[in-house]
Amino acid sequence: MPTLPYSAVRRRGLMLVLSAPSGGGKSTIARALLEREPGLSLSVSVTTRKPRPGEIEGIHYFFRTVEEFDVMAAKGDMLEYAQVFDNRYGTPRGPVENALTEGRDVLFDIDWQGNRQLADNARPDLVSVFILPPSLGELERRLTDRNQDGPDVIARRMAEAADEISHWAEYDYVIVNTNLEESIAAVQAILRAERLKRVRRVGLDGFIDGILKG
């Protein structure tokens, strides 16, 4: 009989990163994944900006002073962080590590710089997916059709898109978002396959040793 029953084998969670240029469909895909995939939750960031009406500590953000944020960063308590205009944003290490240990997966909606920091700090737990538009022309059409930004803002977003796309090779997977449902299904397939990887099965070696020893 196995010395360690299979019921004792546990799965370690993973960090799923989605990146894309603005208008690439990343946010829509992320919302669909959170609705359809049990055990997947969105990473809650630390920020130095003031709470907005209706925002709840620990649900929408962890709100901290600049001094508190800097202490966390200096102590290595951030998996990734960045300055965005006048405020700072980062991913706290503790809540993410707790989720992974409990076998829960964490979704990150971040850019290539955040993905690079996660790769530097926690590569074994990282699964990164880059969402590409079919073409820059299609991306510009999507940005225009949203009716959210004027021509100057769209031009800036297109310039930023070219820079973002140039980092595509830093990701584990690349999906060209020509059809939204197919793209969602593709990310789900990636997530489900990555969950089954041998390296994420804590205790599997002990279970197999027990089988071999009879």
Short mmCIF file of C-alpha atoms in Angstrom, two decimals:
data_model
loop_
_atom_site.label_atom_id
_atom_site.label_comp_id
_atom_site.label_asym_id
_atom_site.label_seq_id
_atom_site.Cartn_x
_atom_site.Cartn_y
_atom_site.Cartn_z
CA MET A 1 0.00 0.00 0.00
CA PRO A 2 1.22 3.55 -0.69
CA THR A 3 2.75 5.17 2.39
CA LEU A 4 1.18 8.47 1.33
CA PRO A 5 -2.43 8.37 0.05
CA TYR A 6 -3.26 10.31 -3.09
CA SER A 7 -5.74 12.36 -1.07
CA ALA A 8 -2.72 13.89 0.67
CA VAL A 9 -1.37 15.30 -2.61
CA ARG A 10 -2.13 19.02 -2.88
CA ARG A 11 -1.94 21.41 -5.80
CA ARG A 12 0.02 24.64 -5.45
CA GLY A 13 -1.77 27.55 -7.07
CA LEU A 14 -0.34 29.62 -9.90
CA MET A 15 -0.10 33.25 -10.93
CA LEU A 16 -1.82 33.87 -14.26
CA VAL A 17 -0.73 37.09 -15.97
CA LEU A 18 -2.72 38.65 -18.81
CA SER A 19 -1.10 41.51 -20.72
CA ALA A 20 -2.21 43.33 -23.84
CA PRO A 21 -2.20 46.77 -25.40
CA SER A 22 -5.22 48.94 -24.59
CA GLY A 23 -8.11 47.71 -26.74
CA GLY A 24 -6.69 44.19 -27.02
CA GLY A 25 -9.54 42.61 -25.06
CA LYS A 26 -7.60 41.80 -21.90
CA SER A 27 -10.13 43.20 -19.43
CA THR A 28 -13.05 41.42 -21.09
CA ILE A 29 -11.17 38.12 -21.07
CA ALA A 30 -10.18 38.62 -17.43
CA ARG A 31 -13.80 39.24 -16.38
CA ALA A 32 -14.93 36.11 -18.20
CA LEU A 33 -12.24 34.00 -16.53
CA LEU A 34 -13.21 35.24 -13.07
CA GLU A 35 -16.84 34.33 -13.78
CA ARG A 36 -16.13 30.90 -15.27
CA GLU A 37 -13.12 29.55 -13.38
CA PRO A 38 -13.63 28.44 -9.76
CA GLY A 39 -10.60 28.99 -7.60
CA LEU A 40 -9.36 31.98 -9.61
CA SER A 41 -9.33 35.42 -8.00
CA LEU A 42 -8.03 38.82 -9.03
CA SER A 43 -4.88 40.07 -7.36
CA VAL A 44 -5.55 42.98 -4.98
CA SER A 45 -2.95 45.72 -5.33
CA VAL A 46 -1.42 48.05 -2.77
CA THR A 47 -1.72 51.72 -3.71
CA THR A 48 -0.75 55.09 -2.28
CA ARG A 49 -3.70 56.91 -3.81
CA LYS A 50 -6.71 57.93 -1.74
CA PRO A 51 -9.76 55.63 -1.66
CA ARG A 52 -12.59 56.57 -3.99
CA PRO A 53 -16.25 56.43 -2.90
CA GLY A 54 -17.37 52.82 -2.53
CA GLU A 55 -13.87 51.32 -2.50
CA ILE A 56 -13.23 48.85 0.32
CA GLU A 57 -9.89 48.12 1.96
CA GLY A 58 -8.69 44.64 1.02
CA ILE A 59 -11.36 44.20 -1.65
CA HIS A 60 -10.51 46.83 -4.25
CA TYR A 61 -7.08 47.86 -2.96
CA PHE A 62 -4.87 47.87 0.09
CA PHE A 63 -4.50 51.60 0.80
CA ARG A 64 -1.15 52.66 2.26
CA THR A 65 0.84 55.84 2.74
CA VAL A 66 3.89 56.50 0.59
CA GLU A 67 6.08 55.76 3.60
CA GLU A 68 4.35 52.43 4.28
CA PHE A 69 4.59 51.50 0.60
CA ASP A 70 8.31 52.26 0.50
CA VAL A 71 8.92 50.14 3.60
CA MET A 72 7.10 47.19 2.00
CA ALA A 73 9.15 47.55 -1.18
CA ALA A 74 12.44 47.83 0.73
CA LYS A 75 11.65 44.71 2.79
CA GLY A 76 10.86 42.66 -0.32
CA ASP A 77 7.17 42.45 0.53
CA MET A 78 6.18 43.41 -3.04
CA LEU A 79 6.22 40.97 -5.95
CA GLU A 80 6.09 43.89 -8.37
CA TYR A 81 5.45 47.63 -8.17
CA ALA A 82 5.46 50.77 -10.30
CA GLN A 83 4.88 54.50 -10.23
CA VAL A 84 1.79 55.49 -12.22
CA PHE A 85 1.59 59.27 -12.54
CA ASP A 86 1.44 60.59 -8.95
CA ASN A 87 0.68 57.28 -7.24
CA ARG A 88 2.35 53.96 -6.61
CA TYR A 89 0.86 50.53 -7.18
CA GLY A 90 2.21 47.12 -6.28
CA THR A 91 1.38 43.48 -5.61
CA PRO A 92 1.80 42.42 -1.97
CA ARG A 93 3.69 39.16 -1.58
CA GLY A 94 1.85 37.85 1.50
CA PRO A 95 -1.74 37.50 0.20
CA VAL A 96 -0.54 35.99 -3.09
CA GLU A 97 1.71 33.46 -1.35
CA ASN A 98 -1.14 32.49 0.99
CA ALA A 99 -3.45 31.89 -1.98
CA LEU A 100 -0.88 29.77 -3.82
CA THR A 101 -0.16 27.68 -0.73
CA GLU A 102 -3.90 27.01 -0.36
CA GLY A 103 -4.13 25.87 -3.99
CA ARG A 104 -5.89 28.98 -5.26
CA ASP A 105 -4.89 30.73 -8.48
CA VAL A 106 -4.35 34.49 -8.75
CA LEU A 107 -5.06 36.55 -11.87
CA PHE A 108 -2.92 39.58 -12.72
CA ASP A 109 -3.98 42.29 -15.17
CA ILE A 110 -0.59 43.99 -15.61
CA ASP A 111 1.79 45.24 -18.29
CA TRP A 112 5.11 43.81 -19.47
CA GLN A 113 7.07 45.61 -16.77
CA GLY A 114 4.99 44.01 -14.03
CA ASN A 115 5.26 40.63 -15.73
CA ARG A 116 9.05 40.98 -15.89
CA GLN A 117 9.22 41.72 -12.16
CA LEU A 118 7.03 38.70 -11.37
CA ALA A 119 9.31 36.55 -13.52
CA ASP A 120 12.32 37.82 -11.57
CA ASN A 121 10.69 37.23 -8.17
CA ALA A 122 8.50 34.14 -8.58
CA ARG A 123 9.15 32.44 -11.94
CA PRO A 124 8.13 28.86 -10.96
CA ASP A 125 4.61 30.05 -10.07
CA LEU A 126 4.16 32.29 -13.11
CA VAL A 127 2.09 31.57 -16.24
CA SER A 128 2.06 34.56 -18.59
CA VAL A 129 -0.23 35.18 -21.56
CA PHE A 130 0.04 38.04 -24.05
CA ILE A 131 -3.13 39.02 -25.91
CA LEU A 132 -2.47 40.38 -29.40
CA PRO A 133 -4.88 42.21 -31.73
CA PRO A 134 -5.14 40.84 -35.30
CA SER A 135 -3.49 44.04 -36.56
CA LEU A 136 -2.69 47.58 -35.46
CA GLY A 137 -5.45 48.79 -37.77
CA GLU A 138 -7.98 46.61 -35.95
CA LEU A 139 -6.66 47.83 -32.61
CA GLU A 140 -7.13 51.46 -33.65
CA ARG A 141 -10.66 50.66 -34.85
CA ARG A 142 -11.54 49.12 -31.47
CA LEU A 143 -10.18 52.13 -29.60
CA THR A 144 -12.15 54.48 -31.84
CA ASP A 145 -15.37 52.46 -31.55
CA ARG A 146 -15.24 52.57 -27.74
CA ASN A 147 -15.94 56.33 -27.93
CA GLN A 148 -13.98 56.86 -24.73
CA ASP A 149 -11.01 58.85 -26.01
CA GLY A 150 -10.27 61.65 -28.43
CA PRO A 151 -7.84 61.43 -31.37
CA ASP A 152 -4.85 62.61 -29.33
CA VAL A 153 -5.38 59.99 -26.63
CA ILE A 154 -5.92 57.26 -29.21
CA ALA A 155 -2.68 58.25 -30.94
CA ARG A 156 -0.84 58.00 -27.61
CA ARG A 157 -2.40 54.61 -26.90
CA MET A 158 -1.33 53.36 -30.32
CA ALA A 159 2.25 54.44 -29.64
CA GLU A 160 2.13 52.69 -26.26
CA ALA A 161 0.69 49.59 -27.96
CA ALA A 162 3.68 49.28 -30.26
CA ASP A 163 6.01 49.35 -27.24
CA GLU A 164 3.89 46.84 -25.32
CA ILE A 165 3.71 44.43 -28.27
CA SER A 166 7.49 44.55 -28.70
CA HIS A 167 7.78 42.52 -25.46
CA TRP A 168 5.59 39.63 -26.66
CA ALA A 169 8.47 37.12 -26.59
CA GLU A 170 8.81 37.50 -22.80
CA TYR A 171 5.52 35.61 -22.34
CA ASP A 172 4.82 31.88 -22.09
CA TYR A 173 1.81 32.03 -24.42
CA VAL A 174 0.58 34.41 -27.13
CA ILE A 175 -3.07 34.55 -28.24
CA VAL A 176 -4.26 36.56 -31.24
CA ASN A 177 -7.69 37.84 -30.24
CA THR A 178 -9.64 37.52 -33.49
CA ASN A 179 -12.67 35.97 -31.76
CA LEU A 180 -13.42 36.78 -28.13
CA GLU A 181 -15.02 33.47 -27.13
CA GLU A 182 -12.22 31.49 -28.77
CA SER A 183 -9.65 33.61 -26.95
CA ILE A 184 -11.39 33.05 -23.61
CA ALA A 185 -11.49 29.31 -24.29
CA ALA A 186 -7.79 29.34 -25.19
CA VAL A 187 -6.82 30.98 -21.90
CA GLN A 188 -9.04 28.52 -20.03
CA ALA A 189 -7.25 25.64 -21.76
CA ILE A 190 -3.88 27.11 -20.75
CA LEU A 191 -5.03 27.52 -17.15
CA ARG A 192 -6.37 23.98 -16.89
CA ALA A 193 -3.25 22.42 -18.42
CA GLU A 194 -0.92 24.44 -16.20
CA ARG A 195 -2.88 23.34 -13.12
CA LEU A 196 -2.03 19.72 -13.96
CA LYS A 197 1.72 20.23 -14.23
CA ARG A 198 3.79 17.86 -12.14
CA VAL A 199 5.70 20.68 -10.42
CA ARG A 200 2.47 22.06 -8.94
CA ARG A 201 1.48 18.75 -7.26
CA VAL A 202 2.82 19.02 -3.72
CA GLY A 203 3.42 15.57 -2.23
CA LEU A 204 3.20 13.71 -5.53
CA ASP A 205 6.76 12.41 -5.20
CA GLY A 206 5.96 10.86 -1.82
CA PHE A 207 2.83 9.22 -3.19
CA ILE A 208 4.73 7.72 -6.14
CA ASP A 209 7.58 6.56 -3.89
CA GLY A 210 4.97 4.69 -1.87
CA ILE A 211 3.61 3.01 -5.00
CA LEU A 212 7.09 1.91 -6.07
CA LYS A 213 7.91 0.53 -2.63
CA GLY A 214 4.63 -1.41 -2.56
#
